[in-house]
Coordinates of C-alpha atoms in Angstrom, one line a residue:
Chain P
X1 CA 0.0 0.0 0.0
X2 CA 1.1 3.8 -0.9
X3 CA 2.0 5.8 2.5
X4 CA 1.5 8.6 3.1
X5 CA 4.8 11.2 2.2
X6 CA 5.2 13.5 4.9
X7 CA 7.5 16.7 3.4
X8 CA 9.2 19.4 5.9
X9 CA 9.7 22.2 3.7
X10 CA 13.0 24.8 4.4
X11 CA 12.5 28.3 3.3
X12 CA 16.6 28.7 1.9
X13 CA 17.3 32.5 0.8
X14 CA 20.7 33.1 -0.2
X15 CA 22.0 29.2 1.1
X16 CA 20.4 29.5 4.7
X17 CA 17.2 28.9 6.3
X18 CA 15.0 32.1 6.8
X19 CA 12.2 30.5 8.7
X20 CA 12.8 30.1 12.6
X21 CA 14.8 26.7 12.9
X22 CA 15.0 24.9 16.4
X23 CA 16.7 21.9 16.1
X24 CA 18.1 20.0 19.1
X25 CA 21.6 19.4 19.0
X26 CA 22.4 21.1 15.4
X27 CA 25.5 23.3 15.9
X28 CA 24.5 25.4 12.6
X29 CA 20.9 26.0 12.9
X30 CA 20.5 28.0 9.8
X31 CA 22.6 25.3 7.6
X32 CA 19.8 24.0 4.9
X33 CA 22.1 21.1 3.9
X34 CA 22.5 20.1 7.7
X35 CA 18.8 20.4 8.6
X36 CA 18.0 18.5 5.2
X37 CA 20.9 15.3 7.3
X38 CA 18.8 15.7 10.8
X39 CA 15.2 15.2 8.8
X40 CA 16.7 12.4 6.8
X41 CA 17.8 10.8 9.8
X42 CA 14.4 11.6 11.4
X43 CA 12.7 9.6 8.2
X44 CA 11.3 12.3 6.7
X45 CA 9.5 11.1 3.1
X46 CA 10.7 13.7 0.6
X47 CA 12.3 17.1 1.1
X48 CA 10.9 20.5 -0.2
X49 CA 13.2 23.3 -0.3
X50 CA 11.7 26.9 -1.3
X51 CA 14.3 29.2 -2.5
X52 CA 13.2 32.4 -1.9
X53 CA 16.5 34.5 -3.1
X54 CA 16.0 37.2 -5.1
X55 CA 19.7 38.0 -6.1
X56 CA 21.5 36.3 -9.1
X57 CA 24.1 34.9 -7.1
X58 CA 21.7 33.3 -4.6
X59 CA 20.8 30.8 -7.7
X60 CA 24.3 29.4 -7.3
X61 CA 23.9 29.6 -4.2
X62 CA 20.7 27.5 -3.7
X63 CA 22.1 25.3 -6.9
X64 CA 25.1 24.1 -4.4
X65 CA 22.7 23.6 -1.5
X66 CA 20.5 20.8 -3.5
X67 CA 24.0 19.4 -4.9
X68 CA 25.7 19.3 -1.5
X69 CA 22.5 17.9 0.0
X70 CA 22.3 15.3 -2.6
X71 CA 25.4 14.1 -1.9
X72 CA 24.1 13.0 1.5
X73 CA 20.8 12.5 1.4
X74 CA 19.6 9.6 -0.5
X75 CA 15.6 10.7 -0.6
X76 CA 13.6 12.7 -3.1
X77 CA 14.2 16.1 -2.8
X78 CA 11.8 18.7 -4.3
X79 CA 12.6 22.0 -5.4
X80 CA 10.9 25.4 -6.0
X81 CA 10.7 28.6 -6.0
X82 CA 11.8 31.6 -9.1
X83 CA 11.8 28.6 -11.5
X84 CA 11.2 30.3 -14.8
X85 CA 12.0 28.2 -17.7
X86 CA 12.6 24.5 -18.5
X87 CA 16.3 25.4 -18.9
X88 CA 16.0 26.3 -14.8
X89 CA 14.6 23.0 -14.6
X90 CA 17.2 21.1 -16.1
X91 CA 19.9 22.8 -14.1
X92 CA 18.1 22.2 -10.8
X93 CA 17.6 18.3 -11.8
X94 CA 20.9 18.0 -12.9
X95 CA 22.1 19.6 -9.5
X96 CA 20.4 16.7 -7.6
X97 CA 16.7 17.6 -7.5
X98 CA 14.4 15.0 -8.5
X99 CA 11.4 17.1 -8.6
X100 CA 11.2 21.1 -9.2
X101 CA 8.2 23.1 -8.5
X102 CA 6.9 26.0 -10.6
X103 CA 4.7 28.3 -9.4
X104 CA 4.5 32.2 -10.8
X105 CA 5.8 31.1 -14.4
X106 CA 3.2 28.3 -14.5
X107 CA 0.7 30.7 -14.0
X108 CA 1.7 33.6 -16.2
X109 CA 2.2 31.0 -19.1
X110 CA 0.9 27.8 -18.7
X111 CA 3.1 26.6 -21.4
X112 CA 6.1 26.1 -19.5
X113 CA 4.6 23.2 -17.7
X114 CA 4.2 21.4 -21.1
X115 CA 8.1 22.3 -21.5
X116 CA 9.2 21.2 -18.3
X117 CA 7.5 18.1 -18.4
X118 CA 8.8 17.2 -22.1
X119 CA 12.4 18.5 -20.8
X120 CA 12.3 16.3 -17.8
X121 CA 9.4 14.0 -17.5
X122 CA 6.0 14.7 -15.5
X123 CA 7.5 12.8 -12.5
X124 CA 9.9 15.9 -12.3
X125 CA 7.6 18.4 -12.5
X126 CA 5.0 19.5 -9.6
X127 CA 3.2 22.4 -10.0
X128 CA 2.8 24.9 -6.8
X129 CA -1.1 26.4 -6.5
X130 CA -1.3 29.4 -4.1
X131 CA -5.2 30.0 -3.7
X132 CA -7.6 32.2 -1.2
X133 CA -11.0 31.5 -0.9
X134 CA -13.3 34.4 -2.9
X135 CA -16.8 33.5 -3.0
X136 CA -17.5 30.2 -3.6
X137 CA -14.4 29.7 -5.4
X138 CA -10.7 29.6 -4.6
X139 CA -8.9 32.2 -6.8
X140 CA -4.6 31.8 -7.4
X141 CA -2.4 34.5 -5.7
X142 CA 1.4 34.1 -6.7
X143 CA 4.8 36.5 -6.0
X144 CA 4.5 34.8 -2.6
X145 CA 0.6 35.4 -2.4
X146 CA 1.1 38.7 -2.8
X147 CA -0.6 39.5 -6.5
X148 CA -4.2 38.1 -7.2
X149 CA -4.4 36.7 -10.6
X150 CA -8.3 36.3 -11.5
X151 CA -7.9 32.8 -12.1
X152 CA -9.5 30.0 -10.3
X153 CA -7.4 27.0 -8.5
X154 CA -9.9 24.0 -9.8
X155 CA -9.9 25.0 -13.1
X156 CA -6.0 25.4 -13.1
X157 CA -5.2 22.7 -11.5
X158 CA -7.0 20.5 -14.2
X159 CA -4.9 22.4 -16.8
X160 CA -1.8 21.7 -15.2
X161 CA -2.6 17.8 -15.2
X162 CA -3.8 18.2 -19.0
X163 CA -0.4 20.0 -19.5
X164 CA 1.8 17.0 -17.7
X165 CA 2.4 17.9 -14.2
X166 CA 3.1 14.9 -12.1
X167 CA 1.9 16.8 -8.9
X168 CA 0.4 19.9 -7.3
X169 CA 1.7 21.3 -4.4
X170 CA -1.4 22.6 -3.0
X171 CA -1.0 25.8 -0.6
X172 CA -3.8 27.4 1.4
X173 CA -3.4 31.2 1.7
X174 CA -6.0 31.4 4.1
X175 CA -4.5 28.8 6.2
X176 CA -0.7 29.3 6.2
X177 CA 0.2 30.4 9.0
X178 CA -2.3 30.5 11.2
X179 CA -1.7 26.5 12.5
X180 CA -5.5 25.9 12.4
X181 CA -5.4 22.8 10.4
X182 CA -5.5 22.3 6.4
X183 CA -8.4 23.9 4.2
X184 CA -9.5 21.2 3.8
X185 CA -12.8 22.0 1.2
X186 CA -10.2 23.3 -0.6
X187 CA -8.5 20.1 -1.1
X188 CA -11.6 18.1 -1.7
X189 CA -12.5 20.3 -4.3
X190 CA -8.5 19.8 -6.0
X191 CA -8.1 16.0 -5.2
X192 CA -11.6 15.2 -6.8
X193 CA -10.7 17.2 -9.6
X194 CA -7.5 15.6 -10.3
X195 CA -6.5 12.2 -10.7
X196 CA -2.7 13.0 -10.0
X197 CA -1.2 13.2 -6.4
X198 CA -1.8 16.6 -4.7
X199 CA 0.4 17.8 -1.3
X200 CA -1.2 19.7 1.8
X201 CA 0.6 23.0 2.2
X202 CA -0.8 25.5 4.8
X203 CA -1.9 25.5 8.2
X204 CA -0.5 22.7 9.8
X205 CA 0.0 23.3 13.5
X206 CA 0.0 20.0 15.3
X207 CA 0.4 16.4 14.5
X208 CA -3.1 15.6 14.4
X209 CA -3.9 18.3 12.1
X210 CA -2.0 16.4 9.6
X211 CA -4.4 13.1 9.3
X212 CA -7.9 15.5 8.0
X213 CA -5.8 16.6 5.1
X214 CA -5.6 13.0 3.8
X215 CA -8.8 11.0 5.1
X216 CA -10.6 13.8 4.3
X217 CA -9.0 16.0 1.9
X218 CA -7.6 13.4 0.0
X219 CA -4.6 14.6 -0.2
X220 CA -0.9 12.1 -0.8
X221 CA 1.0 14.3 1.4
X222 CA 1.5 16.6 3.9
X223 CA 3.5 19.2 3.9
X224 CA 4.5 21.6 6.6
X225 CA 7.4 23.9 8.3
X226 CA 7.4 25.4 10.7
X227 CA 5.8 22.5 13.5
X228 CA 8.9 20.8 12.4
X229 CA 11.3 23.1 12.5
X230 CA 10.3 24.6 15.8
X231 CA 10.3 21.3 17.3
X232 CA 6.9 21.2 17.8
X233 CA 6.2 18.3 16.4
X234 CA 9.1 15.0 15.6
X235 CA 8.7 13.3 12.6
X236 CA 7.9 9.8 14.8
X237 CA 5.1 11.8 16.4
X238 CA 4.1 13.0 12.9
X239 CA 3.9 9.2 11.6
X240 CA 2.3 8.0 14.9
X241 CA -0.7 10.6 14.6
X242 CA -1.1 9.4 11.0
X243 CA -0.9 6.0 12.1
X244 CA -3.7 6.3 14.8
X245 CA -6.2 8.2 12.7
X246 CA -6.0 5.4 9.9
X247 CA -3.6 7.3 7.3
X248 CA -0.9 4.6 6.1
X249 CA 2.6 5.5 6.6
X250 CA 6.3 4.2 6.0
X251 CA 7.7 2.1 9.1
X252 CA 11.0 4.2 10.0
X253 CA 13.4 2.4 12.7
X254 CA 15.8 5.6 13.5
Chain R
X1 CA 40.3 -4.5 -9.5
X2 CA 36.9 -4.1 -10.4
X3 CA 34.8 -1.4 -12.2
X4 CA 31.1 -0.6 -12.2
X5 CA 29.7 1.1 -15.7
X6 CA 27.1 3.3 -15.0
X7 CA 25.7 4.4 -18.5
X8 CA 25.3 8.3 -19.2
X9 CA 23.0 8.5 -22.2
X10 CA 21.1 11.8 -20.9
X11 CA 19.4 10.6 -18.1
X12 CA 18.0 12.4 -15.1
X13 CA 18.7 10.1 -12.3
X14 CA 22.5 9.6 -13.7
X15 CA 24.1 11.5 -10.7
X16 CA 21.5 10.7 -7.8
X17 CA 22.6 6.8 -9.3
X18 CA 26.6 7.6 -9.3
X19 CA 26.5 9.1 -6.2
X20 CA 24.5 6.5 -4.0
X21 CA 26.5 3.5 -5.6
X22 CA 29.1 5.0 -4.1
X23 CA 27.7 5.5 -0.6
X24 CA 26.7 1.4 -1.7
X25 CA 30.0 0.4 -1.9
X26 CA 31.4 1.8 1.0
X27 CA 28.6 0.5 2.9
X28 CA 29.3 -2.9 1.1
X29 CA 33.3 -2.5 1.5
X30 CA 33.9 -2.9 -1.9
X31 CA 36.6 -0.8 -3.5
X32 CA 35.1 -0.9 -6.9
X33 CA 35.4 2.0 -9.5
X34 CA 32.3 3.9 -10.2
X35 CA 33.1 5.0 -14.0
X36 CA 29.9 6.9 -15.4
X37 CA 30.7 6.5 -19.4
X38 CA 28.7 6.9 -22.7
X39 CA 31.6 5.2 -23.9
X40 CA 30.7 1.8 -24.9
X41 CA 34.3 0.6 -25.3
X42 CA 34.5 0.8 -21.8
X43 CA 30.8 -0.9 -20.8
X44 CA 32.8 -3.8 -22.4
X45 CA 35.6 -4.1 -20.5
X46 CA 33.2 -3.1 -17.2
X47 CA 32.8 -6.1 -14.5
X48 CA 29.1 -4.3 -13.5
X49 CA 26.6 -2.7 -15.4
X50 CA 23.8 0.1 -14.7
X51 CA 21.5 1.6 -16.3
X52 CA 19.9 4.4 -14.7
X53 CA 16.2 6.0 -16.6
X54 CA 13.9 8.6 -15.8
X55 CA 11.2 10.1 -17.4
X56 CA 9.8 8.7 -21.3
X57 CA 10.4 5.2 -22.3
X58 CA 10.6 6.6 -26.2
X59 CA 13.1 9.3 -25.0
X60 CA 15.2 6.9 -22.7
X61 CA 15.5 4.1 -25.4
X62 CA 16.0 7.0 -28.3
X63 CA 18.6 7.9 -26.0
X64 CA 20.4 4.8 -25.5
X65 CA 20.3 4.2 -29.3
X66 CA 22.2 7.1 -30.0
X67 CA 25.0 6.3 -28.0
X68 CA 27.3 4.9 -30.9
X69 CA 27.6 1.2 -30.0
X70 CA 26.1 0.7 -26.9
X71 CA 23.3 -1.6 -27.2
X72 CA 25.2 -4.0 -29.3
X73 CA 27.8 -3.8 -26.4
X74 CA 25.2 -4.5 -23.9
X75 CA 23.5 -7.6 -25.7
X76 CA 27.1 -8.5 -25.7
X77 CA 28.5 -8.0 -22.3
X78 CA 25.2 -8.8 -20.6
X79 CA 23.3 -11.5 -22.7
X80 CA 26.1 -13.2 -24.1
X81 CA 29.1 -12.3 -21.4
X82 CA 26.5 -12.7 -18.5
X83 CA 27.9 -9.5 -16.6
X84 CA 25.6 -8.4 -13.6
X85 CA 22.9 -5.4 -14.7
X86 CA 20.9 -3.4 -13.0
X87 CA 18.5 -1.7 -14.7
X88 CA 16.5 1.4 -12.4
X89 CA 13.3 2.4 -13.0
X90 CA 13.0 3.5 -17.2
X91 CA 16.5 1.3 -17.1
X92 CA 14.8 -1.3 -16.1
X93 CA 11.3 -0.9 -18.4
X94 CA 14.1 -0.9 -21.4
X95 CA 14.5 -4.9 -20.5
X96 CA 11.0 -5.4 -22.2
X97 CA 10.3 -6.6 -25.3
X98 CA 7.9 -3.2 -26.3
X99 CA 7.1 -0.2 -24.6
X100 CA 3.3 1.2 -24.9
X101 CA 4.4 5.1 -24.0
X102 CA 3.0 7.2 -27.0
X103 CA 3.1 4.6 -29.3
X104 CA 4.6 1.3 -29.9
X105 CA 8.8 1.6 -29.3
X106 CA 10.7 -1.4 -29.0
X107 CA 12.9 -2.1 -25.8
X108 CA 16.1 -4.4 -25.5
X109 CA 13.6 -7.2 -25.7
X110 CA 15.7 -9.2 -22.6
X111 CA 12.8 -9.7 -20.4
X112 CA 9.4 -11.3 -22.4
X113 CA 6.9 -8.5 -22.0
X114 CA 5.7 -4.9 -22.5
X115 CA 5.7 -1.5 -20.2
X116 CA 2.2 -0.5 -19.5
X117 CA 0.2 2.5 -18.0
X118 CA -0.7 1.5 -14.8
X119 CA -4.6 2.1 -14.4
X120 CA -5.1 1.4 -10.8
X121 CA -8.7 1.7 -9.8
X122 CA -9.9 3.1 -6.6
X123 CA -9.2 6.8 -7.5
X124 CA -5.9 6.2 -7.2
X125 CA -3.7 8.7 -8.0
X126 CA -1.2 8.5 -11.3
X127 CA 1.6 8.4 -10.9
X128 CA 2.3 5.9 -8.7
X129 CA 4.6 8.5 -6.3
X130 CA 5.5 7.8 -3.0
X131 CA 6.9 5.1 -0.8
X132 CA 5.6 1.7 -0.7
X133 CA 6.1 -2.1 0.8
X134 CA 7.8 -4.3 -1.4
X135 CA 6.2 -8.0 -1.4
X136 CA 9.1 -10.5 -2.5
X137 CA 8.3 -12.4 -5.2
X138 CA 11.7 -14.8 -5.3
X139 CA 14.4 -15.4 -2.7
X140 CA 16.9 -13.1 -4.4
X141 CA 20.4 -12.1 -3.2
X142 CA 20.0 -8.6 -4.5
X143 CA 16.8 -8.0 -2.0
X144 CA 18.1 -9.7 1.3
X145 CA 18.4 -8.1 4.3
X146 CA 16.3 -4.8 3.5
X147 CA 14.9 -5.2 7.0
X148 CA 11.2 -6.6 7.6
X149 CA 8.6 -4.8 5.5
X150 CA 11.1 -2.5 3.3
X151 CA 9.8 0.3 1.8
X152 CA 10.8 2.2 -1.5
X153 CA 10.5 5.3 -3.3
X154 CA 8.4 4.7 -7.1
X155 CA 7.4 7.8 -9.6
X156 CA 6.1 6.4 -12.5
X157 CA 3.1 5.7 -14.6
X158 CA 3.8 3.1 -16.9
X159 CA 5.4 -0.2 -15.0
X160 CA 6.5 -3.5 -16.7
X161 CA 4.0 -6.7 -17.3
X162 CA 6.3 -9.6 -17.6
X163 CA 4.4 -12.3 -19.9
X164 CA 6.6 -14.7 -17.3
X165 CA 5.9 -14.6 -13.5
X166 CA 8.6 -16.5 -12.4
X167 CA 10.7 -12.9 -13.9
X168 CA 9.1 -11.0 -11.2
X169 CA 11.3 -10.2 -8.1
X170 CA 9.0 -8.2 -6.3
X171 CA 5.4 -6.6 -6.5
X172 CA 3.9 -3.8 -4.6
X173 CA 0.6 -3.4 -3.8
X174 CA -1.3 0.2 -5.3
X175 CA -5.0 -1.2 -6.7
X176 CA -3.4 -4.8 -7.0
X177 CA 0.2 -5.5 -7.9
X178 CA 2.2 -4.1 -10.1
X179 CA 6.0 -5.0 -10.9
X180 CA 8.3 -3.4 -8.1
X181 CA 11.1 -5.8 -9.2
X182 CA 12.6 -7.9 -12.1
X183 CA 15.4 -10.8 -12.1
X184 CA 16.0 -13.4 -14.5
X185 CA 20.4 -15.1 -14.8
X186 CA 22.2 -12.4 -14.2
X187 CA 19.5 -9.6 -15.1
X188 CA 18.0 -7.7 -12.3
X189 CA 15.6 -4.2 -12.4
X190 CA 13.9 -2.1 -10.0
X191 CA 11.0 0.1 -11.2
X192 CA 11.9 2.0 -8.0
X193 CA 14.3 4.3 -7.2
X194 CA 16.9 2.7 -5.2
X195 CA 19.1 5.7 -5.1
X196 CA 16.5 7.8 -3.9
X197 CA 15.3 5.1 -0.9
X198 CA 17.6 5.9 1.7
X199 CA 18.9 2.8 4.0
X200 CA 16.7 0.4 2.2
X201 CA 17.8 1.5 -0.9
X202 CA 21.6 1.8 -0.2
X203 CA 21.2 -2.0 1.2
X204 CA 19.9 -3.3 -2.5
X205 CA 22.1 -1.4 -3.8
X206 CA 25.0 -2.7 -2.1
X207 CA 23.6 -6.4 -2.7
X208 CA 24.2 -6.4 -6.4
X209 CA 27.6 -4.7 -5.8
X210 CA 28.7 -8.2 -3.9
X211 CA 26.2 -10.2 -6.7
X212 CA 27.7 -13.2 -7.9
X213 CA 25.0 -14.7 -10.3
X214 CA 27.3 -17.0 -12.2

């Protein structure tokens, strides 16, 4: 049986962690590369790093992150954030990525996730939805949920999976942040949309938050940072609270 | 001294492959060269073979057909000189006879059988991405000692149907079974991602490293 992925997800801007990090016992708390080790050890499923750098040289920065962490980490590793172009793609998979989300680009041209996923297969390519709830829709916000775009989340979500996208990383802009759970309508109305696999992203505050977004939601993964990070909540306790509400997960001995 | 060919024809998973094949061997104390070559020359005089594969079985077997020589090499140094191969994921769908990706694209034709969308039913989400159990379909050296119930990373949608079960390694379980696992002489393929399945994965890995199947 499929179990369920669970993904902590570092915010890297310029090769370190921006997002509070509290790990026990990590000498270099702001060290992506060595917070990617400590999760891997933990059992974490997958890996998402966001790069959020704005500056040119932060790109080869970030680059050398997911190469240095590939070299030690032998999990998938997703990553996103400013990717633009298949040809940012390419570089990032041939860096050590196995999966690299697109978010902004997708949604200004829709187009580049038919590129990316000729360039590098639709297993490498998961597409990143930002969506509010307006009305009785959801409508897409990207530049970091910052610019409305007018289009709805449903209906894109279905193009994406027309246009070959192995995944959508599905982000609640209502819920980020405020560790009240997953929006959980709003993955219903994704999941049984789409027949590809769809990640939780936004609102996670506590391990039992984590199990809704699948039985219910029907989401394949959850995704969260800062309850990890923070120490909130271990990756065992993660898998346990899946465990007892029914949601399959992998058996990790640490 | 021994050497390991891992074939570079373009694909994705080429590094992630080179690099936990070395994390294999040390973990299997063998001092064996990693050489990652499109060379074929070199697949020839190899002890080992992998092929890695990502992505399009069209793409991946275009691929491996433009590398001057290579699959006359392999049929040589694997069919005929029975060398050890590992085939991983796409690597191991070119095994098949046919693959049914966009059309009708013949595969090395090693393993009776064709490469098929998966159509699990359930709602079940395609691709098939995530980690799941293995069930062990043969008592193979490559897959001892992954621990009880082991666990592995797939992403695909298309997965081999062998037209002989006793070529099935391993299954796993996503709306019935589908092929986790292929081995046949001294062919073995995982449809997984070995490289990408952390202890479990190294483990395997480092099993065919110290395979003997002669």
């Amino acid at each position: 049986m499929l179990k369920t992925r669970i993904i902590p997800c570092l915010d890297v801007k310029d090769g370190r962690t921006v997002k509070g990090i509290n790990f026990v016992d990590l000498r270099d708390a702001g060290d992506p590369v060595a917070l990617a080790k400590a999760y891997d050890a933990q059992g974490a499923d997958e890996l998402c790093f966001l790069d959020i750098t704005a500056s040119h040289e932060g790109r080869g920065t970030m680059l050398d992150v997911v190469r240095r962490t590939a070299e030690q980490c032998f999990m998938p590793l997703t990553v996103g954030g400013g990717v633009r172009s298949a040809a940012d793609l390419v570089q990032l998979l041939r860096s050590g990525a196995d999966k690299v989300a697109i978010n902004s680009a997708a949604v200004a041209n829709p187009a580049v996730i038919t590129e990316c996923a000729a360039k590098g297969g639709s297993q490498a390519v998961v597409v990143a939805i930002d969506a509010r709830k307006s009305g009785d829709t959801w409508e897409i916000f990207t530049h970091g949920g910052r610019q409305p775009t007018g289009i709805d989340a449903v209906e894109f979500a279905a193009e994406a999976e027309r246009r070959g996208a192995g995944e959508i990383l599905l982000t609640s802009m209502d819920k980020d942040g405020t560790k009240s759970g997953y929006d959980i309508p709003l993955l219903k109305a994704i999941t049984e949309t789409v027949s590809i696999p769809v990640v939780a992203s936004g609102g996670a505050g506590s391990a039992q938050d984590l199990a809704p977004a699948v039985l219910e939601g029907g989401a394949n993964a959850v995704l969260a940072a800062s309850i990890f990070h923070f120490g909130e909540v271990t990756l065992a306790e993660a898998r346990q609270a899946l465990a007892d509400a029914g949601a399959p997960v992998r058996p990790f001995e640490t | 001294m021994t050497t390991l060919a891992l074939i570079d024809y373009g694909s994705g998973n080429l590094h992630s492959a080179e690099r936990a094949l070395r994390a294999a061997a040390s973990l299997a104390g063998s001092d064996i060269v990693i050489d990652v070559t499109s060379n074929a020359g070199r697949v020839a005089r190899a002890d080992r073979i992998v092929l890695p594969g990502v992505g399009h079985f069209a793409d991946c077997a275009a691929g491996l057909r433009a590398v001057d020589g290579m699959t006359d090499t392999l049929e040589a140094a694997v069919i005929s000189g029975g060398k050890p191969f590992l085939g991983i994921c796409v690597g191991m769908q070119l095994m098949a006879e046919w693959g049914l990706e966009d059309g009708k694209t013949p595969g090395l034709g090693w393993i009776a059988g064709d490469v098929r969308r998966i159509e699990p039913d359930k709602g079940l989400a395609v691709p098939h991405m995530g980690w799941n159990g293995l069930v062990l379909q043969q008592d193979h050296p490559v897959l001892k000692n992954l621990g009880d119930d082991p666990h592995v990373y797939f992403t695909h949608s298309y997965a081999m149907v062998p037209a002989n079960q006793a070529d099935i390694a391993a299954t796993a379980d996503y709306g019935g079974p589908i092929t986790a696992a292929v081995a046949r002489d001294n062919l073995f393929g995982t449809q997984f991602h070995p490289e990408k399945s952390q202890r479990v994965g190294l483990r395997l890995l480092a099993n065919f490293l110290n395979w003997d199947p002669s």
